[in-house]
Short mmCIF file of C-alpha atoms in Angstrom, two decimals:
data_model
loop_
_atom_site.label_atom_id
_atom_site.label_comp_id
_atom_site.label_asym_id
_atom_site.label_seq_id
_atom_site.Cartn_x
_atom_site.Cartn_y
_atom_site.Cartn_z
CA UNK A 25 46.53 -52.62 115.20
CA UNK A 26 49.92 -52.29 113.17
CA UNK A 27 51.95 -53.97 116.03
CA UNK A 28 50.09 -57.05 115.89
CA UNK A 29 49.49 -57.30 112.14
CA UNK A 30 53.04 -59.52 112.06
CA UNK A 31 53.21 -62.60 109.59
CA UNK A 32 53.51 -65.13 112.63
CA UNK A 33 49.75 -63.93 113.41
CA UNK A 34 48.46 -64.69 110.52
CA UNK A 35 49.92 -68.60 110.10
CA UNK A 36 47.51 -69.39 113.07
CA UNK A 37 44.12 -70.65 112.01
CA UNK A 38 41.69 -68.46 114.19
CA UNK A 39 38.32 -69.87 114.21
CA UNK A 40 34.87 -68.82 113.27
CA UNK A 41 35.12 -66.30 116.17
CA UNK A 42 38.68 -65.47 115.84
CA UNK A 43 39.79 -67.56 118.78
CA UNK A 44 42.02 -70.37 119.25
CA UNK A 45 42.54 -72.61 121.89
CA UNK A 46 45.46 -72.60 124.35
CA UNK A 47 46.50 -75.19 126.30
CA UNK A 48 48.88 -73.57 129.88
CA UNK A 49 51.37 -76.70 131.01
CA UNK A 50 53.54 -76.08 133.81
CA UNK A 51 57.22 -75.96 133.01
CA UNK A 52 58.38 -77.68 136.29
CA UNK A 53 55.80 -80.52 136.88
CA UNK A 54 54.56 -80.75 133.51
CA UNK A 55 50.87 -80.35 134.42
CA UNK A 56 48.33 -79.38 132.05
CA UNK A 57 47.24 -76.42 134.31
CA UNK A 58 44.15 -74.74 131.85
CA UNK A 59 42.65 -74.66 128.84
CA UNK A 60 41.33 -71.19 127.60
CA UNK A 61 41.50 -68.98 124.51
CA UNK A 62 43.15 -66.17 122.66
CA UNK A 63 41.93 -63.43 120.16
CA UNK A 64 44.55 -62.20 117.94
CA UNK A 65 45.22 -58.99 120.50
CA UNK A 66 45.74 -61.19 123.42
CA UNK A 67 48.28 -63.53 121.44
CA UNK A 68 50.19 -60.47 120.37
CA UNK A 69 49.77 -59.21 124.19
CA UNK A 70 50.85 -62.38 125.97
CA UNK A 71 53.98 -62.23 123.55
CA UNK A 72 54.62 -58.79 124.58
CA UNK A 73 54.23 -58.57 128.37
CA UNK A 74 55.68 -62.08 128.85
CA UNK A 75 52.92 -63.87 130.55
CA UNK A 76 49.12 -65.13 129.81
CA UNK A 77 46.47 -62.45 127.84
CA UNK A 78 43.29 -64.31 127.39
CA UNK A 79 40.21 -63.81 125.67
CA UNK A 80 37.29 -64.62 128.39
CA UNK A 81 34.30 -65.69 126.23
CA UNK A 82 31.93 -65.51 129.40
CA UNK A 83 32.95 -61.70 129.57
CA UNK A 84 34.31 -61.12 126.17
CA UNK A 85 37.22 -58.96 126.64
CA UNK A 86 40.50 -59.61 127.37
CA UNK A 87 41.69 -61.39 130.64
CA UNK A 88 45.15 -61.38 131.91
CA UNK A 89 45.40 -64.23 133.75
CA UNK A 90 46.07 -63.59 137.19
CA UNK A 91 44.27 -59.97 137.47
CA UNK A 92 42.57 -59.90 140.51
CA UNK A 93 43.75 -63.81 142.00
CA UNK A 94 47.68 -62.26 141.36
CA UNK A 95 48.20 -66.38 139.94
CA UNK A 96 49.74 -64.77 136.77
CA UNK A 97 51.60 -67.39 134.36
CA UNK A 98 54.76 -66.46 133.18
CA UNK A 99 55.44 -67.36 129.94
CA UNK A 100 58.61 -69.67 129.27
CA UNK A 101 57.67 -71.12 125.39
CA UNK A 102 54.99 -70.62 123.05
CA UNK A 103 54.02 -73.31 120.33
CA UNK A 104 51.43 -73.80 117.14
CA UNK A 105 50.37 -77.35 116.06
CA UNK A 106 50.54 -78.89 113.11
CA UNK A 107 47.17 -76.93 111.93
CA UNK A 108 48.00 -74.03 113.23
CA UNK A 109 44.58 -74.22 115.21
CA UNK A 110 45.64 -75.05 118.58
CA UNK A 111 48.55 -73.09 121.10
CA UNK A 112 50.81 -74.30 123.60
CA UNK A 113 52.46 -72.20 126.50
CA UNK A 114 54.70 -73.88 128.76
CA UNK A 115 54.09 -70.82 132.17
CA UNK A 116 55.27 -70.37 135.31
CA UNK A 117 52.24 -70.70 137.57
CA UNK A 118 52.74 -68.13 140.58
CA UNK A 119 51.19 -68.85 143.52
CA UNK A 120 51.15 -72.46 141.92
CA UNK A 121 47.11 -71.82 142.09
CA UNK A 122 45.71 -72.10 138.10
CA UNK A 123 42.18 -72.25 138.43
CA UNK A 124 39.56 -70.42 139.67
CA UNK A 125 38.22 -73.13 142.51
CA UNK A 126 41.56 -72.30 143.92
CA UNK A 127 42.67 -75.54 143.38
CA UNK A 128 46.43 -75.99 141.60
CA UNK A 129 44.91 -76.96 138.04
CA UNK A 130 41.33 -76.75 136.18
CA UNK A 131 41.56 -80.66 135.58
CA UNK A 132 41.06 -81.82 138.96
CA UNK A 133 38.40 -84.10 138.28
CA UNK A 134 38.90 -87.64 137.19
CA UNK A 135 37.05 -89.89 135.73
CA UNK A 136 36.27 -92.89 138.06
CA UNK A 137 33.70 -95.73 138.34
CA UNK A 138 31.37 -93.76 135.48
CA UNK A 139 31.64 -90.44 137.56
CA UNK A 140 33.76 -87.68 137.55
CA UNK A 141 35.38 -87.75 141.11
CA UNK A 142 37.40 -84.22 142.44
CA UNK A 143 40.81 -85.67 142.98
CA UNK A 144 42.90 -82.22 143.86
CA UNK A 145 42.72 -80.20 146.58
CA UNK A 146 41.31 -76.83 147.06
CA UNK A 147 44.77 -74.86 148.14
CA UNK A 148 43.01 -71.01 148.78
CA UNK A 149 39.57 -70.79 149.42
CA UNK A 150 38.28 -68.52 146.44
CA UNK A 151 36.37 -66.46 148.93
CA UNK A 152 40.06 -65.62 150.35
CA UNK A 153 41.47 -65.50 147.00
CA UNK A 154 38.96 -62.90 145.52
CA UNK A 155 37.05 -61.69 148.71
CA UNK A 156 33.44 -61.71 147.81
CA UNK A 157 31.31 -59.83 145.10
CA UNK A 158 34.47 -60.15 143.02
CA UNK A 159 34.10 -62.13 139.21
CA UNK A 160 36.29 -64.89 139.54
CA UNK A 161 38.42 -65.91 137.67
CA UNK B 13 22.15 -94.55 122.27
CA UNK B 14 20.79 -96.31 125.13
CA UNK B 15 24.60 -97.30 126.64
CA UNK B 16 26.22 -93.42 126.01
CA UNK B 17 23.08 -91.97 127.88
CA UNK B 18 24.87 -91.62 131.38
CA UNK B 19 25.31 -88.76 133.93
CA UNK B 20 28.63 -88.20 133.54
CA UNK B 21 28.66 -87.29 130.03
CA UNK B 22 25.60 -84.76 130.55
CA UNK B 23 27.87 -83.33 133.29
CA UNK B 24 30.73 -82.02 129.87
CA UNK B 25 29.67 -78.51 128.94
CA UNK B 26 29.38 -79.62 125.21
CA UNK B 27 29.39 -76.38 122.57
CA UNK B 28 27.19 -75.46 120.30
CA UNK B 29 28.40 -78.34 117.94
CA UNK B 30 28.30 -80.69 120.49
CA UNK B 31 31.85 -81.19 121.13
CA UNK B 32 34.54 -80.29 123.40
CA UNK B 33 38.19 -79.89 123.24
CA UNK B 34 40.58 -82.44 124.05
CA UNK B 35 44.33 -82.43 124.85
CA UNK B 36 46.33 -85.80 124.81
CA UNK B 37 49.15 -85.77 127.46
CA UNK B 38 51.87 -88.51 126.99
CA UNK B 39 51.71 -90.30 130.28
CA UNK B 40 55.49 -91.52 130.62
CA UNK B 41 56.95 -88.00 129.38
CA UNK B 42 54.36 -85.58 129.99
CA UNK B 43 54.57 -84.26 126.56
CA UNK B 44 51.54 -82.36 125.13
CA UNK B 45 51.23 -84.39 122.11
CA UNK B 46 47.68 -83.40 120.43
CA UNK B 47 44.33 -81.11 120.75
CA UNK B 48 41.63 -82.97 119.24
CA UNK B 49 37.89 -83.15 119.35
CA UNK B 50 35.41 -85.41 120.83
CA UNK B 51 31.46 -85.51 120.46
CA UNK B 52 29.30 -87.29 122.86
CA UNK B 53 29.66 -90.53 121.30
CA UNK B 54 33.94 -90.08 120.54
CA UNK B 55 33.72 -89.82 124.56
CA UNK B 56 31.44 -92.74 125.66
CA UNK B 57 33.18 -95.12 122.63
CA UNK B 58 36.38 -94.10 124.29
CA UNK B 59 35.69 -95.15 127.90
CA UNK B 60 34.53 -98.30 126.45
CA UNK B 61 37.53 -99.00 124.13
CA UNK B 62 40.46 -97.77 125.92
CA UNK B 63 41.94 -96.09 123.38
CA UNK B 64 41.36 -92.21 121.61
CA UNK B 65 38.14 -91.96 119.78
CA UNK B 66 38.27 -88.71 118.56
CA UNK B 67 35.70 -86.43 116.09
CA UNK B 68 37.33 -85.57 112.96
CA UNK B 69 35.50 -82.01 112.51
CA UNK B 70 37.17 -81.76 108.64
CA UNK B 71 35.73 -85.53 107.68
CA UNK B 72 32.92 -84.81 109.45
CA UNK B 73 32.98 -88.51 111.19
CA UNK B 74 34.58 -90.54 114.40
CA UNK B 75 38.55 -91.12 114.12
CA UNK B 76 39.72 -94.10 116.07
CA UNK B 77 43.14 -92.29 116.49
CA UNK B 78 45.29 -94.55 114.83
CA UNK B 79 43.09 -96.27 112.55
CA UNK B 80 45.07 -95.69 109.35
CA UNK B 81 48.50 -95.23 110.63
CA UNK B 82 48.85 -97.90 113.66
CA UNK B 83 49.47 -94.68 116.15
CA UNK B 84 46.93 -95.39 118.75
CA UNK B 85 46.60 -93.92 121.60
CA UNK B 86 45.86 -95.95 124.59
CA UNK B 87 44.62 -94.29 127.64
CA UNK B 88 45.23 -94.21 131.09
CA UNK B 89 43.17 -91.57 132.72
CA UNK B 90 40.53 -89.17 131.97
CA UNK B 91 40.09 -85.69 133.74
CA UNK B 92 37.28 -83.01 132.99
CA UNK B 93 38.10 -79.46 133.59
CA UNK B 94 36.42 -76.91 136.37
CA UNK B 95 33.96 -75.44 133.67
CA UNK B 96 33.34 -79.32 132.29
CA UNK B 97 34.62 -77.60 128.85
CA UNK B 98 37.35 -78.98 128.39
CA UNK B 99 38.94 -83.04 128.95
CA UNK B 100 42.57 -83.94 128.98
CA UNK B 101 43.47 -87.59 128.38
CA UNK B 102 46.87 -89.30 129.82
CA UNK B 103 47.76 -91.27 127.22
CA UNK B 104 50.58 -94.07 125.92
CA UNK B 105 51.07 -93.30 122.44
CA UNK B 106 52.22 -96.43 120.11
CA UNK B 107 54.56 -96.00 117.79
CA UNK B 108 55.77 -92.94 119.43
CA UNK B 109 54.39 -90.74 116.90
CA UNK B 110 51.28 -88.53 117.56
CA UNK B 111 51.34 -86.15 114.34
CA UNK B 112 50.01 -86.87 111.09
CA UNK B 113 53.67 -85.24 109.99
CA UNK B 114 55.63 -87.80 110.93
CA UNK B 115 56.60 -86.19 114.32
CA UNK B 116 56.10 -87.62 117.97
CA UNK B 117 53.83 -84.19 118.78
CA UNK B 118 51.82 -81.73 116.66
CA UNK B 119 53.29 -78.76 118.92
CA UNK B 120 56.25 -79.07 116.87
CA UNK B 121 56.42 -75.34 116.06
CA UNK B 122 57.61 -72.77 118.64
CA UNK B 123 57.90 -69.54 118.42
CA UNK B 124 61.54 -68.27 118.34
CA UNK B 125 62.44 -64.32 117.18
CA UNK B 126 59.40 -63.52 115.75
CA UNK B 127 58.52 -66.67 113.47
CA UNK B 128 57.62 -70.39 113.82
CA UNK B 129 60.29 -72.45 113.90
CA UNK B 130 59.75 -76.35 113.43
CA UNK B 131 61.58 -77.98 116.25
CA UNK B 132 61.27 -81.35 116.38
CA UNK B 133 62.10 -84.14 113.70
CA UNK B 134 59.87 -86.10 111.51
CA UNK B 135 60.64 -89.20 112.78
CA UNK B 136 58.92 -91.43 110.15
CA UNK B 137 57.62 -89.98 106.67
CA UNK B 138 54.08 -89.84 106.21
CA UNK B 139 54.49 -91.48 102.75
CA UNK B 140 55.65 -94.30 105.09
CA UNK B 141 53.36 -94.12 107.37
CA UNK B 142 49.60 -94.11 105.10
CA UNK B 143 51.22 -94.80 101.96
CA UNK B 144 50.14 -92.75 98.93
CA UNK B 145 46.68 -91.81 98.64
CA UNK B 146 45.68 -91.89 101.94
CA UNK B 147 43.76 -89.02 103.81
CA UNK B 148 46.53 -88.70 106.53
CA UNK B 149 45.16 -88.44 110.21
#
């Protein structure tokens, strides 16, 4: 696609697959809300429109975040590491719901006494957040 | 190994190289300093030492973060994401410097008007740092 073929595309190491991994912190609390992954299209996308495009592996095809839960993240900032093989978006999480358990952030589990104990609360039921028969996302 | 063989770390969705991606939050500021990589053992060796044990994927071996340059990473708390495919560690980062550049994060480069721009100063010089001839971490 011409619109994406831009020389800030290319400096970013895509992988074996053409991914890279992107890491969504929250601007105000400074959580680490998800990790997930972009394709070249979403990249250019999420640039575009302003808020998360992902690449869903599980589904292959693109994902904007917050499709069917509305929990779209805004995007504030955009950065490349030192390789050029990682991303990092500082979002605006509406709803303030990230991950799919409907619990604020993905990394709600801690690791405690050799188990990984769930240490966040579920905020919306997922069952409420994507009535049922719905992919989740 | 007999003492890595636990539940918890069959419970990490490892890929199909056996490792999983791993993002190093700064526990006093909050600041996103690296994405990393950690096998099975990287994980188990660092629950046991306390500090960022971390699968160099270019060397091909384990990286005790900070084993050439004295920038260890110390950590505080270890969280697993929803999928188990991902693991952020809240670290304290010695020497206040997390890049192999010199600067306190590898997300030094944000993208401003169309480019990566390099936003944050090299606070010591890596010549400094590993001296000449040394593989920089």
């Amino acid at each position: 696609m011409t619109d994406t073929a831009t020389a800030w595309l290319d400096k970013v190491n895509w992988d074996d697959e053409g991914l890279v991994p992107v890491i969504a912190q929250e601007a105000g609390s400074g959580d680490v809300l998800t990790l997930a992954w972009m394709n070249r299209e979403a990249l250019a996308l999420t640039v575009k429109e302003g808020r998360a495009v992902y690449w869903s592996r599980s589904r292959r095809r693109l994902w904007r975040k917050g499709e069917e839960s509305g929990h779209v993240q805004n995007v504030r900032e955009i950065r490349l590491d030192c390789d050029g093989d990682a991303v990092l978006l500082s979002v605006e999480q509406v709803g303030g719901i990230a991950c799919h358990t409907g619990r604020h952030r993905c990394f709600f589990q801690r690791l405690e006494g050799g188990d990984w104990c769930s240490v966040e609360p579920v905020i919306r039921s997922p069952a409420d957040i994507y009535g049922s028969g719905e992919d989740n996302e």
